[in-house]
Tab-separated table of C-alpha atoms in Angstrom:
chain	number	residue	atom	x	y	z
A	1	MET	CA	-14.782	18.436	6.614
A	2	PRO	CA	-11.397	18.582	8.710
A	3	PRO	CA	-10.059	22.146	9.042
A	4	SER	CA	-6.917	21.320	6.990
A	5	LEU	CA	-9.014	20.624	3.943
A	6	ARG	CA	-11.238	23.818	4.301
A	7	PHE	CA	-7.859	25.687	4.428
A	8	LEU	CA	-6.758	23.923	0.783
A	9	LEU	CA	-10.031	24.695	-0.534
A	10	LEU	CA	-9.415	28.765	0.697
A	11	LEU	CA	-6.068	28.307	-1.016
A	12	LEU	CA	-7.434	26.786	-4.316
A	13	VAL	CA	-9.454	29.916	-4.427
A	14	ALA	CA	-6.557	32.392	-4.076
A	15	GLY	CA	-4.415	30.506	-6.638
A	16	SER	CA	-0.848	29.536	-6.860
A	17	GLY	CA	1.662	30.877	-4.430
A	18	GLY	CA	4.949	29.836	-6.168
A	19	ALA	CA	6.189	31.533	-9.180
A	20	THR	CA	9.006	28.740	-9.506
A	21	ALA	CA	6.092	25.924	-9.879
A	22	ALA	CA	4.591	27.815	-12.501
A	23	ALA	CA	6.318	25.876	-15.397
A	24	PHE	CA	6.482	22.684	-14.027
A	25	GLU	CA	4.354	19.684	-15.091
A	26	LEU	CA	2.830	18.015	-12.099
A	27	GLU	CA	1.063	15.261	-13.755
A	28	GLU	CA	3.295	12.037	-13.690
A	29	ALA	CA	6.427	13.845	-12.368
A	30	THR	CA	8.739	11.080	-10.868
A	31	ILE	CA	10.965	11.470	-7.992
A	32	ASP	CA	14.048	11.755	-10.499
A	33	SER	CA	12.220	14.230	-12.742
A	34	ILE	CA	11.154	16.733	-9.422
A	35	HIS	CA	14.987	16.341	-8.428
A	36	ARG	CA	16.136	17.307	-11.884
A	37	ALA	CA	13.854	20.544	-11.455
A	38	PHE	CA	15.027	21.335	-8.240
A	39	ALA	CA	18.847	21.040	-9.582
A	40	ALA	CA	17.658	23.191	-12.371
A	41	GLY	CA	15.913	25.875	-10.387
A	42	GLU	CA	12.609	25.623	-11.852
A	43	LEU	CA	11.016	24.225	-8.883
A	44	THR	CA	11.786	24.030	-5.239
A	45	SER	CA	10.267	22.495	-2.526
A	46	ARG	CA	7.675	24.707	-1.460
A	47	GLY	CA	6.399	25.393	-4.912
A	48	LEU	CA	5.909	21.656	-5.184
A	49	VAL	CA	3.991	21.119	-1.819
A	50	GLU	CA	1.490	23.841	-2.810
A	51	LEU	CA	0.987	22.472	-6.209
A	52	TYR	CA	0.331	19.158	-4.696
A	53	LEU	CA	-1.940	21.165	-1.927
A	54	ARG	CA	-4.021	22.701	-4.628
A	55	ARG	CA	-4.442	19.606	-6.546
A	56	ILE	CA	-5.743	17.626	-3.389
A	57	ALA	CA	-8.194	20.758	-3.058
A	58	SER	CA	-9.156	20.674	-6.369
A	59	LEU	CA	-9.838	16.546	-6.481
A	60	ASN	CA	-10.533	15.327	-3.034
A	61	PRO	CA	-14.120	16.702	-2.672
A	62	ALA	CA	-15.144	14.046	-5.555
A	63	LEU	CA	-12.583	11.455	-4.685
A	64	HIS	CA	-12.025	11.138	-0.747
A	65	ALA	CA	-8.455	10.060	-1.024
A	66	VAL	CA	-7.066	12.514	1.706
A	67	ILE	CA	-8.574	12.302	5.574
A	68	GLU	CA	-6.222	15.157	6.723
A	69	LEU	CA	-3.406	17.524	6.020
A	70	ASP	CA	-0.572	19.074	7.862
A	71	PRO	CA	-0.232	22.453	5.321
A	72	ASP	CA	1.606	24.208	7.787
A	73	GLY	CA	3.989	21.062	8.883
A	74	ALA	CA	4.383	20.514	5.165
A	75	LEU	CA	5.290	24.398	3.803
A	76	ALA	CA	8.090	24.532	6.883
A	77	ALA	CA	9.508	21.187	6.106
A	78	ALA	CA	9.613	22.292	2.436
A	79	ASP	CA	11.578	25.345	3.353
A	80	ARG	CA	13.878	23.754	5.206
A	81	ALA	CA	14.737	21.334	2.547
A	82	ASP	CA	14.872	24.681	0.137
A	83	ALA	CA	17.379	25.812	2.520
A	84	ALA	CA	19.519	22.811	3.035
A	85	ALA	CA	19.833	22.671	-0.990
A	86	ARG	CA	21.196	26.092	-1.111
A	87	SER	CA	23.617	25.802	1.499
A	88	SER	CA	24.606	21.929	0.898
A	89	SER	CA	27.438	21.226	-1.147
A	90	SER	CA	27.311	17.549	0.027
A	91	ALA	CA	24.753	14.880	-1.773
A	92	LEU	CA	21.149	15.319	-0.485
A	93	PRO	CA	19.165	12.782	0.918
A	94	PRO	CA	17.415	10.383	-1.735
A	95	LEU	CA	13.938	12.076	-1.025
A	96	HIS	CA	14.728	15.365	-0.524
A	97	GLY	CA	11.780	17.530	-0.849
A	98	ILE	CA	9.510	14.763	-2.106
A	99	PRO	CA	5.732	15.008	-0.552
A	100	VAL	CA	4.400	12.219	0.942
A	101	LEU	CA	0.556	11.319	1.979
A	102	LEU	CA	0.710	8.314	4.556
A	103	LYS	CA	-2.056	5.655	5.181
A	104	ASP	CA	-4.170	6.625	8.206
A	105	ASN	CA	-2.996	3.947	10.403
A	106	ILE	CA	0.686	5.204	10.208
A	107	ALA	CA	1.368	7.766	13.404
A	108	ALA	CA	3.306	10.757	12.770
A	109	ALA	CA	4.323	13.297	15.833
A	110	GLY	CA	2.436	16.758	15.217
A	111	PRO	CA	-1.342	17.476	14.365
A	112	LEU	CA	-1.772	14.577	12.285
A	113	ASN	CA	-4.348	12.120	13.709
A	114	ALA	CA	-3.667	8.186	12.719
A	115	THR	CA	-7.457	7.001	13.163
A	116	VAL	CA	-7.601	4.230	10.595
A	117	GLY	CA	-10.764	6.066	9.417
A	118	SER	CA	-12.547	5.516	13.062
A	119	LEU	CA	-14.080	8.458	14.954
A	120	ALA	CA	-13.037	6.682	18.224
A	121	MET	CA	-9.290	7.182	17.620
A	122	VAL	CA	-9.624	11.125	16.738
A	123	GLY	CA	-7.280	12.925	19.217
A	124	SER	CA	-5.189	10.415	19.802
A	125	ARG	CA	-1.749	11.338	19.665
A	126	PRO	CA	1.671	8.889	19.462
A	127	ALA	CA	4.855	9.598	21.706
A	128	GLY	CA	6.520	9.862	18.425
A	129	ASP	CA	7.205	8.961	14.657
A	130	ALA	CA	6.403	5.378	13.593
A	131	GLY	CA	9.451	3.479	12.525
A	132	VAL	CA	8.875	4.020	8.605
A	133	VAL	CA	8.051	7.621	9.303
A	134	GLU	CA	11.248	8.056	11.083
A	135	ARG	CA	13.059	6.812	8.165
A	136	LEU	CA	11.201	8.889	5.137
A	137	ARG	CA	12.041	12.080	7.529
A	138	SER	CA	15.648	11.175	7.429
A	139	ALA	CA	15.176	10.690	3.604
A	140	GLY	CA	14.350	13.990	3.304
A	141	ALA	CA	10.368	13.555	2.488
A	142	VAL	CA	8.120	15.904	3.587
A	143	LEU	CA	4.870	14.581	4.974
A	144	LEU	CA	1.903	16.033	3.475
A	145	GLY	CA	-0.918	14.240	5.473
A	146	THR	CA	-2.977	11.223	5.982
A	147	ALA	CA	-4.794	8.707	2.771
A	148	SER	CA	-8.131	7.599	3.419
A	149	LEU	CA	-8.550	3.737	3.720
A	150	SER	CA	-11.296	1.224	4.727
A	151	GLU	CA	-12.007	1.524	8.083
A	152	TRP	CA	-9.895	-0.659	10.582
A	153	CYS	CA	-7.911	-1.755	7.440
A	154	ASN	CA	-11.166	-3.533	6.377
A	155	PHE	CA	-11.029	-5.468	9.619
A	156	ARG	CA	-14.295	-4.066	11.411
A	157	GLY	CA	-16.880	-6.473	9.743
A	158	PRO	CA	-17.811	-8.487	6.622
A	159	GLY	CA	-19.641	-6.240	4.181
A	160	ILE	CA	-18.578	-2.768	4.080
A	161	PRO	CA	-17.673	-1.140	0.967
A	162	ALA	CA	-13.977	-0.708	0.485
A	163	GLY	CA	-12.553	2.473	0.830
A	164	TRP	CA	-15.262	3.459	3.439
A	165	SER	CA	-14.554	4.859	6.854
A	166	PRO	CA	-16.771	7.299	8.673
A	167	ARG	CA	-13.583	10.199	8.918
A	168	GLY	CA	-12.821	9.826	4.936
A	169	GLY	CA	-16.373	9.035	3.462
A	170	GLN	CA	-16.446	6.750	0.283
A	171	GLY	CA	-12.977	6.562	-1.254
A	172	LYS	CA	-13.559	6.760	-5.402
A	173	ASN	CA	-11.805	4.903	-8.218
A	174	PRO	CA	-10.806	7.661	-10.544
A	175	TYR	CA	-10.756	5.632	-13.841
A	176	VAL	CA	-14.829	4.678	-13.343
A	177	PRO	CA	-16.187	6.337	-10.081
A	178	SER	CA	-18.548	3.159	-9.556
A	179	ALA	CA	-15.734	0.707	-9.750
A	180	THR	CA	-14.200	-0.099	-6.352
A	181	PRO	CA	-11.011	1.529	-5.246
A	182	CYS	CA	-10.447	-1.780	-3.683
A	183	SER	CA	-9.437	-2.837	-0.242
A	184	SER	CA	-8.081	-0.973	2.438
A	185	SER	CA	-4.909	1.137	1.278
A	186	SER	CA	-7.522	2.735	-1.232
A	187	GLY	CA	-6.907	6.537	-0.327
A	188	SER	CA	-2.914	5.899	-0.914
A	189	ALA	CA	-3.637	4.441	-4.485
A	190	ILE	CA	-6.247	6.977	-5.369
A	191	ALA	CA	-3.973	9.844	-4.523
A	192	ALA	CA	-0.704	8.326	-6.371
A	193	ALA	CA	-3.149	7.586	-9.448
A	194	THR	CA	-4.369	11.019	-9.712
A	195	ASN	CA	-1.096	13.017	-8.760
A	196	MET	CA	-1.951	14.249	-5.425
A	197	ALA	CA	1.398	13.171	-3.984
A	198	ALA	CA	4.757	12.190	-5.368
A	199	VAL	CA	4.788	9.208	-2.976
A	200	THR	CA	2.089	7.447	-1.061
A	201	ILE	CA	2.763	4.868	1.786
A	202	GLY	CA	0.003	1.678	2.183
A	203	THR	CA	0.113	-1.123	4.418
A	204	GLU	CA	-0.990	-4.822	3.663
A	205	THR	CA	-2.058	-7.716	6.040
A	206	ASP	CA	-4.015	-9.581	3.032
A	207	GLY	CA	-3.838	-7.523	-0.319
A	208	SER	CA	-4.493	-3.929	0.551
A	209	ILE	CA	-1.355	-2.720	-1.140
A	210	MET	CA	-2.032	-5.089	-3.883
A	211	CYS	CA	-5.708	-4.620	-4.733
A	212	PRO	CA	-5.663	-0.781	-4.685
A	213	SER	CA	-2.623	-0.725	-6.453
A	214	SER	CA	-4.204	-3.155	-9.238
A	215	PHE	CA	-7.835	-1.144	-9.680
A	216	ASN	CA	-6.258	2.184	-9.644
A	217	SER	CA	-3.596	1.600	-11.977
A	218	VAL	CA	-0.363	2.486	-10.059
A	219	VAL	CA	2.593	0.379	-8.938
A	220	GLY	CA	2.595	-1.237	-5.128
A	221	ILE	CA	5.321	-3.167	-3.500
A	222	LYS	CA	4.321	-5.528	-0.815
A	223	PRO	CA	7.685	-6.214	1.075
A	224	THR	CA	8.567	-9.436	2.902
A	225	VAL	CA	7.074	-9.019	6.334
A	226	GLY	CA	9.974	-7.387	8.332
A	227	LEU	CA	11.693	-5.397	5.998
A	228	THR	CA	9.960	-2.598	6.953
A	229	SER	CA	8.832	-1.626	11.103
A	230	ARG	CA	5.303	-1.788	12.097
A	231	ALA	CA	6.512	-0.014	14.943
A	232	GLY	CA	3.621	3.152	15.491
A	233	VAL	CA	1.562	1.379	12.881
A	234	ILE	CA	-1.783	0.077	13.768
A	235	ILE	CA	-1.750	-3.296	12.089
A	236	ILE	CA	-3.915	-6.550	11.990
A	237	SER	CA	-1.319	-9.585	12.191
A	238	PRO	CA	2.317	-9.419	12.824
A	239	ARG	CA	2.560	-12.456	10.905
A	240	MET	CA	1.140	-10.442	7.553
A	241	ASP	CA	1.198	-6.937	8.044
A	242	THR	CA	3.620	-5.133	5.973
A	243	VAL	CA	4.378	-1.216	5.259
A	244	GLY	CA	5.047	-0.200	1.628
A	245	PRO	CA	5.079	2.036	-1.173
A	246	ILE	CA	2.467	2.986	-3.874
A	247	THR	CA	3.492	5.025	-6.666
A	248	ARG	CA	3.307	5.538	-10.148
A	249	THR	CA	6.067	3.827	-11.545
A	250	VAL	CA	8.591	1.093	-10.395
A	251	SER	CA	11.347	3.136	-10.154
A	252	ASP	CA	9.893	5.714	-7.218
A	253	ALA	CA	8.428	2.531	-5.476
A	254	VAL	CA	11.975	1.436	-5.525
A	255	HIS	CA	13.519	4.670	-4.276
A	256	VAL	CA	10.948	4.858	-1.391
A	257	LEU	CA	11.320	0.925	-0.780
A	258	GLU	CA	15.440	1.405	-0.163
A	259	ALA	CA	14.331	4.604	2.233
A	260	ILE	CA	12.189	2.350	4.591
A	261	VAL	CA	13.179	-0.707	5.373
A	262	GLY	CA	15.784	-1.767	8.089
A	263	TYR	CA	15.963	-2.857	11.479
A	264	ASP	CA	14.086	-1.281	14.269
A	265	ALA	CA	14.447	-2.147	17.794
A	266	ARG	CA	10.714	-1.483	18.322
A	267	ASP	CA	9.929	-4.204	15.891
A	268	ALA	CA	12.846	-5.970	16.496
A	269	GLU	CA	11.982	-9.906	16.107
A	270	ALA	CA	10.630	-9.038	12.545
A	271	THR	CA	13.338	-6.190	11.634
A	272	ARG	CA	16.454	-8.488	12.559
A	273	MET	CA	14.773	-11.616	10.798
A	274	ALA	CA	14.243	-9.558	7.649
A	275	SER	CA	17.242	-7.532	7.869
A	276	GLN	CA	19.231	-10.219	6.343
A	277	TYR	CA	17.880	-9.650	2.707
A	278	ILE	CA	18.329	-6.520	2.656
A	279	PRO	CA	21.053	-6.375	-0.616
A	280	GLU	CA	24.454	-4.405	-0.117
A	281	GLY	CA	24.186	-0.920	-2.253
A	282	GLY	CA	20.458	-1.256	-1.426
A	283	TYR	CA	17.465	-1.560	-4.051
A	284	ARG	CA	17.935	0.876	-6.863
A	285	GLN	CA	20.773	-1.297	-8.340
A	286	PHE	CA	18.435	-3.585	-9.498
A	287	LEU	CA	16.339	-1.030	-11.681
A	288	ASN	CA	17.663	-3.049	-14.699
A	289	ILE	CA	16.063	-2.729	-17.927
A	290	ASP	CA	16.792	-6.253	-19.016
A	291	GLY	CA	16.164	-7.706	-15.917
A	292	LEU	CA	13.751	-10.069	-17.252
A	293	ARG	CA	16.350	-11.906	-19.270
A	294	ALA	CA	16.795	-15.590	-18.002
A	295	LYS	CA	14.177	-15.476	-15.322
A	296	ARG	CA	12.004	-18.285	-14.775
A	297	LEU	CA	8.366	-17.043	-14.276
A	298	GLY	CA	5.989	-19.412	-12.919
A	299	ILE	CA	2.355	-18.556	-14.558
A	300	LEU	CA	-0.429	-19.731	-12.120
A	301	ARG	CA	-3.253	-20.785	-14.479
A	302	LYS	CA	-5.427	-22.697	-12.435
A	303	ASP	CA	-7.503	-20.467	-10.185
A	304	PHE	CA	-5.929	-17.417	-11.362
A	305	PHE	CA	-6.011	-17.004	-15.395
A	306	TRP	CA	-9.506	-17.592	-15.314
A	307	PHE	CA	-10.821	-15.035	-18.126
A	308	PRO	CA	-13.225	-15.681	-21.063
A	309	SER	CA	-11.870	-16.449	-24.348
A	310	GLY	CA	-11.896	-13.434	-26.345
A	311	SER	CA	-11.728	-10.908	-23.221
A	312	VAL	CA	-9.606	-7.790	-23.049
A	313	GLN	CA	-7.857	-9.614	-20.433
A	314	GLN	CA	-7.361	-12.809	-21.914
A	315	LYS	CA	-5.783	-10.726	-25.092
A	316	VAL	CA	-3.413	-8.255	-22.853
A	317	PHE	CA	-1.881	-11.222	-20.930
A	318	SER	CA	-1.297	-13.375	-23.599
A	319	GLU	CA	0.470	-10.464	-25.384
A	320	HIS	CA	2.371	-9.565	-22.308
A	321	PHE	CA	3.522	-13.191	-21.666
A	322	ASN	CA	4.819	-13.233	-25.505
A	323	ILE	CA	6.887	-9.956	-24.799
A	324	MET	CA	8.345	-11.386	-21.538
A	325	SER	CA	9.304	-14.387	-23.721
A	326	LYS	CA	11.069	-12.194	-26.741
A	327	ILE	CA	12.640	-10.263	-24.011
A	328	GLY	CA	14.262	-13.389	-22.795
A	329	ALA	CA	12.018	-14.697	-19.453
A	330	VAL	CA	11.581	-18.587	-19.387
A	331	LEU	CA	7.941	-18.914	-18.833
A	332	VAL	CA	6.804	-21.989	-17.084
A	333	ASP	CA	3.439	-22.497	-17.670
A	334	ASN	CA	0.128	-24.584	-16.473
A	335	LEU	CA	1.289	-24.520	-12.752
A	336	GLU	CA	-1.408	-25.160	-10.006
A	337	ILE	CA	-0.849	-24.266	-5.830
A	338	PRO	CA	-2.228	-26.859	-4.263
A	339	SER	CA	-5.037	-26.788	-1.627
A	340	MET	CA	-5.671	-22.981	-3.082
A	341	ASP	CA	-9.437	-23.430	-2.188
A	342	VAL	CA	-8.305	-23.672	1.547
A	343	ILE	CA	-5.847	-20.595	1.317
A	344	ASN	CA	-8.826	-18.640	-0.388
A	345	ASP	CA	-10.894	-19.161	2.593
A	346	ALA	CA	-9.784	-17.596	5.906
A	347	VAL	CA	-12.106	-19.915	8.023
A	348	GLN	CA	-10.530	-23.075	6.517
A	349	SER	CA	-6.689	-21.762	6.357
A	350	GLY	CA	-6.957	-20.629	10.102
A	351	GLU	CA	-6.022	-17.414	9.102
A	352	ARG	CA	-9.190	-15.613	10.385
A	353	ALA	CA	-8.712	-17.330	13.618
A	354	LEU	CA	-5.318	-16.267	14.214
A	355	MET	CA	-5.569	-12.240	12.677
A	356	LEU	CA	-8.573	-12.048	15.457
A	357	ALA	CA	-6.396	-12.982	18.176
A	358	GLU	CA	-3.431	-10.830	16.758
A	359	PHE	CA	-5.947	-7.949	15.957
A	360	LYS	CA	-6.546	-7.416	19.718
A	361	LEU	CA	-3.221	-8.084	20.845
A	362	SER	CA	-1.656	-5.528	18.575
A	363	LEU	CA	-4.050	-3.139	19.028
A	364	ASN	CA	-4.121	-2.566	22.378
A	365	TYR	CA	-0.566	-2.613	22.258
A	366	TYR	CA	-0.347	0.343	20.244
A	367	LEU	CA	-3.164	2.314	22.056
A	368	SER	CA	-0.934	1.634	25.185
A	369	GLU	CA	2.072	3.087	24.022
A	370	LEU	CA	0.478	6.707	22.783
A	371	ALA	CA	0.896	10.065	24.393
A	372	THR	CA	-2.323	10.673	24.559
A	373	SER	CA	-5.888	8.981	23.608
A	374	PRO	CA	-9.571	9.113	24.049
A	375	VAL	CA	-9.605	5.353	23.646
A	376	ARG	CA	-7.064	2.802	25.522
A	377	SER	CA	-8.384	-0.573	24.120
A	378	LEU	CA	-10.479	-2.375	21.698
A	379	SER	CA	-13.203	-2.865	24.483
A	380	ASP	CA	-13.192	1.110	24.153
A	381	ILE	CA	-13.602	1.169	20.618
A	382	ILE	CA	-16.604	-1.345	20.487
A	383	ASP	CA	-18.396	1.024	23.284
A	384	PHE	CA	-17.517	4.372	21.493
A	385	ASN	CA	-19.289	2.594	18.260
A	386	ASN	CA	-22.072	1.590	20.276
A	387	LYS	CA	-22.805	4.988	21.509
A	388	HIS	CA	-22.044	6.840	18.185
A	389	ARG	CA	-24.135	4.651	15.764
A	390	ILE	CA	-25.453	6.724	13.547
A	391	GLU	CA	-21.661	8.427	12.469
A	392	GLU	CA	-20.543	4.853	12.494
A	393	ARG	CA	-23.517	3.590	10.263
A	394	MET	CA	-23.611	0.482	13.075
A	395	ALA	CA	-26.938	-0.450	11.704
A	396	GLU	CA	-25.915	-1.073	8.029
A	397	PHE	CA	-22.104	-2.309	8.721
A	398	GLY	CA	-22.013	-3.626	12.296
A	399	GLN	CA	-18.720	-4.423	13.969
A	400	ASP	CA	-18.592	-7.981	14.054
A	401	TYR	CA	-14.940	-8.657	13.573
A	402	LEU	CA	-14.073	-6.115	16.596
A	403	ILE	CA	-16.616	-8.293	18.863
A	404	GLN	CA	-15.038	-11.580	17.515
A	405	SER	CA	-11.456	-10.651	18.197
A	406	GLU	CA	-12.420	-8.700	21.922
A	407	ALA	CA	-13.603	-12.465	22.391
A	408	THR	CA	-10.216	-13.778	22.052
A	409	ASN	CA	-7.349	-14.581	24.812
A	410	GLY	CA	-4.295	-14.384	23.154
A	411	ILE	CA	-2.560	-16.946	21.133
A	412	GLY	CA	-3.925	-20.046	22.666
A	413	PRO	CA	-3.866	-23.810	21.934
A	414	ASN	CA	-6.747	-22.864	18.563
A	415	GLU	CA	-4.205	-19.830	17.103
A	416	LYS	CA	-1.124	-22.131	17.375
A	417	HIS	CA	-3.151	-24.706	15.380
A	418	ALA	CA	-4.038	-22.202	13.107
A	419	ILE	CA	-0.407	-21.120	12.775
A	420	ALA	CA	0.588	-24.865	12.121
A	421	ARG	CA	-1.880	-24.952	9.084
A	422	LEU	CA	-0.617	-21.694	7.317
A	423	ASN	CA	2.525	-22.783	7.669
A	424	LYS	CA	1.985	-26.550	6.303
A	425	LEU	CA	-0.088	-24.669	3.591
A	426	CYS	CA	2.935	-22.294	2.773
A	427	LYS	CA	5.536	-25.079	2.649
A	428	ARG	CA	3.439	-27.509	0.651
A	429	GLY	CA	2.225	-24.664	-1.768
A	430	ILE	CA	4.057	-21.826	-3.074
A	431	GLU	CA	7.465	-22.763	-1.507
A	432	LYS	CA	7.497	-26.353	-3.222
A	433	VAL	CA	6.153	-25.106	-6.652
A	434	MET	CA	8.989	-22.461	-6.846
A	435	GLN	CA	11.657	-24.573	-5.567
A	436	ASP	CA	10.510	-27.545	-7.689
A	437	ASN	CA	10.269	-25.403	-10.779
A	438	LYS	CA	13.369	-23.409	-9.890
A	439	LEU	CA	11.477	-20.373	-10.213
A	440	ASP	CA	12.524	-16.477	-9.664
A	441	ALA	CA	9.010	-15.617	-9.566
A	442	ILE	CA	5.313	-16.462	-9.656
A	443	VAL	CA	2.800	-14.455	-11.965
A	444	ALA	CA	-0.789	-13.710	-11.251
A	445	PRO	CA	-3.474	-10.838	-12.369
A	446	GLY	CA	-4.175	-8.252	-10.371
A	447	ALA	CA	-4.448	-9.247	-6.462
A	448	SER	CA	-5.698	-12.620	-7.295
A	449	ALA	CA	-2.513	-14.343	-5.397
A	450	HIS	CA	-3.107	-12.240	-2.361
A	451	SER	CA	-3.680	-14.924	0.312
A	452	LEU	CA	-0.870	-17.207	-1.349
A	453	LEU	CA	1.068	-14.630	-0.514
A	454	ALA	CA	-0.185	-13.354	2.563
A	455	ILE	CA	-0.304	-15.877	4.669
A	456	GLY	CA	3.695	-16.656	4.528
A	457	GLY	CA	4.458	-12.862	4.558
A	458	TYR	CA	6.090	-13.326	1.199
A	459	PRO	CA	6.473	-10.260	-1.262
A	460	ALA	CA	4.843	-9.019	-4.454
A	461	ILE	CA	5.067	-6.293	-6.829
A	462	THR	CA	2.051	-5.327	-8.773
A	463	VAL	CA	2.604	-3.400	-11.870
A	464	PRO	CA	-0.437	-1.626	-14.596
A	465	ALA	CA	-1.288	-4.387	-17.151
A	466	GLY	CA	-4.225	-3.129	-18.987
A	467	TYR	CA	-7.727	-1.467	-19.050
A	468	ALA	CA	-10.851	-3.709	-19.182
A	469	SER	CA	-13.739	-2.699	-21.540
A	470	ASN	CA	-15.231	-0.866	-19.048
A	471	GLY	CA	-12.073	1.341	-18.321
A	472	VAL	CA	-11.270	-0.471	-14.914
A	473	PRO	CA	-7.331	-1.196	-14.670
A	474	PHE	CA	-6.150	-4.272	-13.978
A	475	ALA	CA	-2.498	-5.368	-12.936
A	476	ILE	CA	0.119	-8.129	-13.280
A	477	CYS	CA	1.516	-9.422	-10.146
A	478	PHE	CA	5.042	-10.768	-9.495
A	479	GLY	CA	5.579	-12.626	-6.474
A	480	GLY	CA	8.219	-14.408	-4.717
A	481	LEU	CA	9.927	-16.245	-1.426
A	482	LYS	CA	10.796	-14.128	1.563
A	483	GLY	CA	13.666	-11.740	0.819
A	484	SER	CA	13.062	-11.893	-2.978
A	485	GLU	CA	12.700	-8.443	-3.866
A	486	PRO	CA	15.662	-7.698	-6.024
A	487	LYS	CA	14.920	-10.184	-8.602
A	488	LEU	CA	11.236	-9.124	-8.328
A	489	ILE	CA	12.319	-5.529	-8.868
A	490	GLU	CA	14.396	-6.367	-11.930
A	491	ILE	CA	11.254	-8.468	-13.245
A	492	ALA	CA	8.682	-5.536	-12.606
A	493	TYR	CA	10.857	-3.012	-14.037
A	494	SER	CA	12.015	-4.745	-17.081
A	495	PHE	CA	8.157	-5.559	-17.629
A	496	GLU	CA	7.240	-1.946	-17.059
A	497	GLN	CA	9.581	-0.626	-19.384
A	498	ALA	CA	8.592	-2.908	-22.288
A	499	THR	CA	5.072	-2.234	-21.870
A	500	LYS	CA	4.375	1.339	-20.503
A	501	VAL	CA	0.816	0.368	-20.033
A	502	ARG	CA	0.166	3.133	-17.478
A	503	LYS	CA	-2.176	6.415	-18.436
A	504	PRO	CA	-3.622	8.811	-15.940
A	505	PRO	CA	-7.317	8.947	-15.205
A	506	SER	CA	-9.271	11.482	-17.329
A	507	LEU	CA	-10.468	13.465	-13.967
A	508	GLN	CA	-13.156	15.179	-15.635
A	509	HIS	CA	-15.631	13.845	-13.232
A	510	SER	CA	-13.604	14.487	-10.364
A	511	ILE	CA	-12.768	18.459	-10.695
A	512	ILE	CA	-15.274	20.831	-8.864
């Protein structure tokens, strides 16, 4: 157990340290409700941090949502936020005093490791904050620590359980512990679902925000690639990777999105191109309760809505479609994306070949920029794993993708062919379907459209939609073309407010 988590167990035993937080209802607290409590003198940022630290200490031994914490740094930052609130007569920043957990592949200056769950990366230190961390701090956020994930963002090799890493252990779905927490941002979604932090940050290559958000009944925004900086983030693919919020409400996710978007010279090409999509006045203006009215939504029946007749999912989505129609949405049903069988096959589409080459390039560049690190290349990491076979469970899981990636030599003819194939699949697929049908968004269940949206760097918002007969959550996904976040926010927020599906997990099985 990392020292910071041992500290929290002692804190749990010692009890709460802040009387100002005693009456505050932590469960399902939102950014707005926290700020109202701050303004009313009912809560301080320090008191809030202490509440979250105690909750993490209580729940994390069972759920494995958090890898590492910086309690001293978080409490110091909270004290600064409280002092600023007392002395300032001007408006406070939008995330003032709000605790945040970062996925463990996002670097932050200070004592926290960013290890992607790998023991090989322990002791690495960045020269400074990741681009999104700089923006979070500027917006007033308080960094609590790092959330668990699938080791190497689920790109070490096939067959490794989702949410497992040697540093974090096996993340658990808080609704049904035997169910998958799904994909690599699992810790961020588990922590958000169980109120371990007001805000968590995830990253996605192909499904890693959408899928854990769906299975843990939280809201995930996968932004257009380049809208948020990847500088200081360990990624797999510059073409597909994006950083986004995972929270309990659409409103909170939009608050965070607005804070973290923008140009970053360290990720210049992608963020410069995507900056054109950032609306004047920000994203919160699109939290419109009537946002579904007159929106044209394309329902991708074939290959997506395959639920048996009479199943919970079939009934729930039918009800949701009726609600959206009554609100004023125009549903364009029975749409089909050409070549979905190819898009969903990473080898056929060319996605796998490109990811293998891009991962090596991206990782080696990230490692070269670190101030200190025990490893400096993908080759070093492969060697480390071979020397630490028991801790890394090499006999069970291997490291096939890492080895295949190491064998690549940059973006050559094979990778360029893959890029051309992916571009063609995008233009003849989602882009043509949306343009031909004049759609504002496509609609799919859960994360089923993850590859469709990943290969072109398109955005999506997942919102809780229901709970299966066994209690496992599922979501609805609204996706669109690049830069369509304003429309997707209107649609997602309006749907959320009309249905109000989300409920917190019971957690009796999770408390020590």
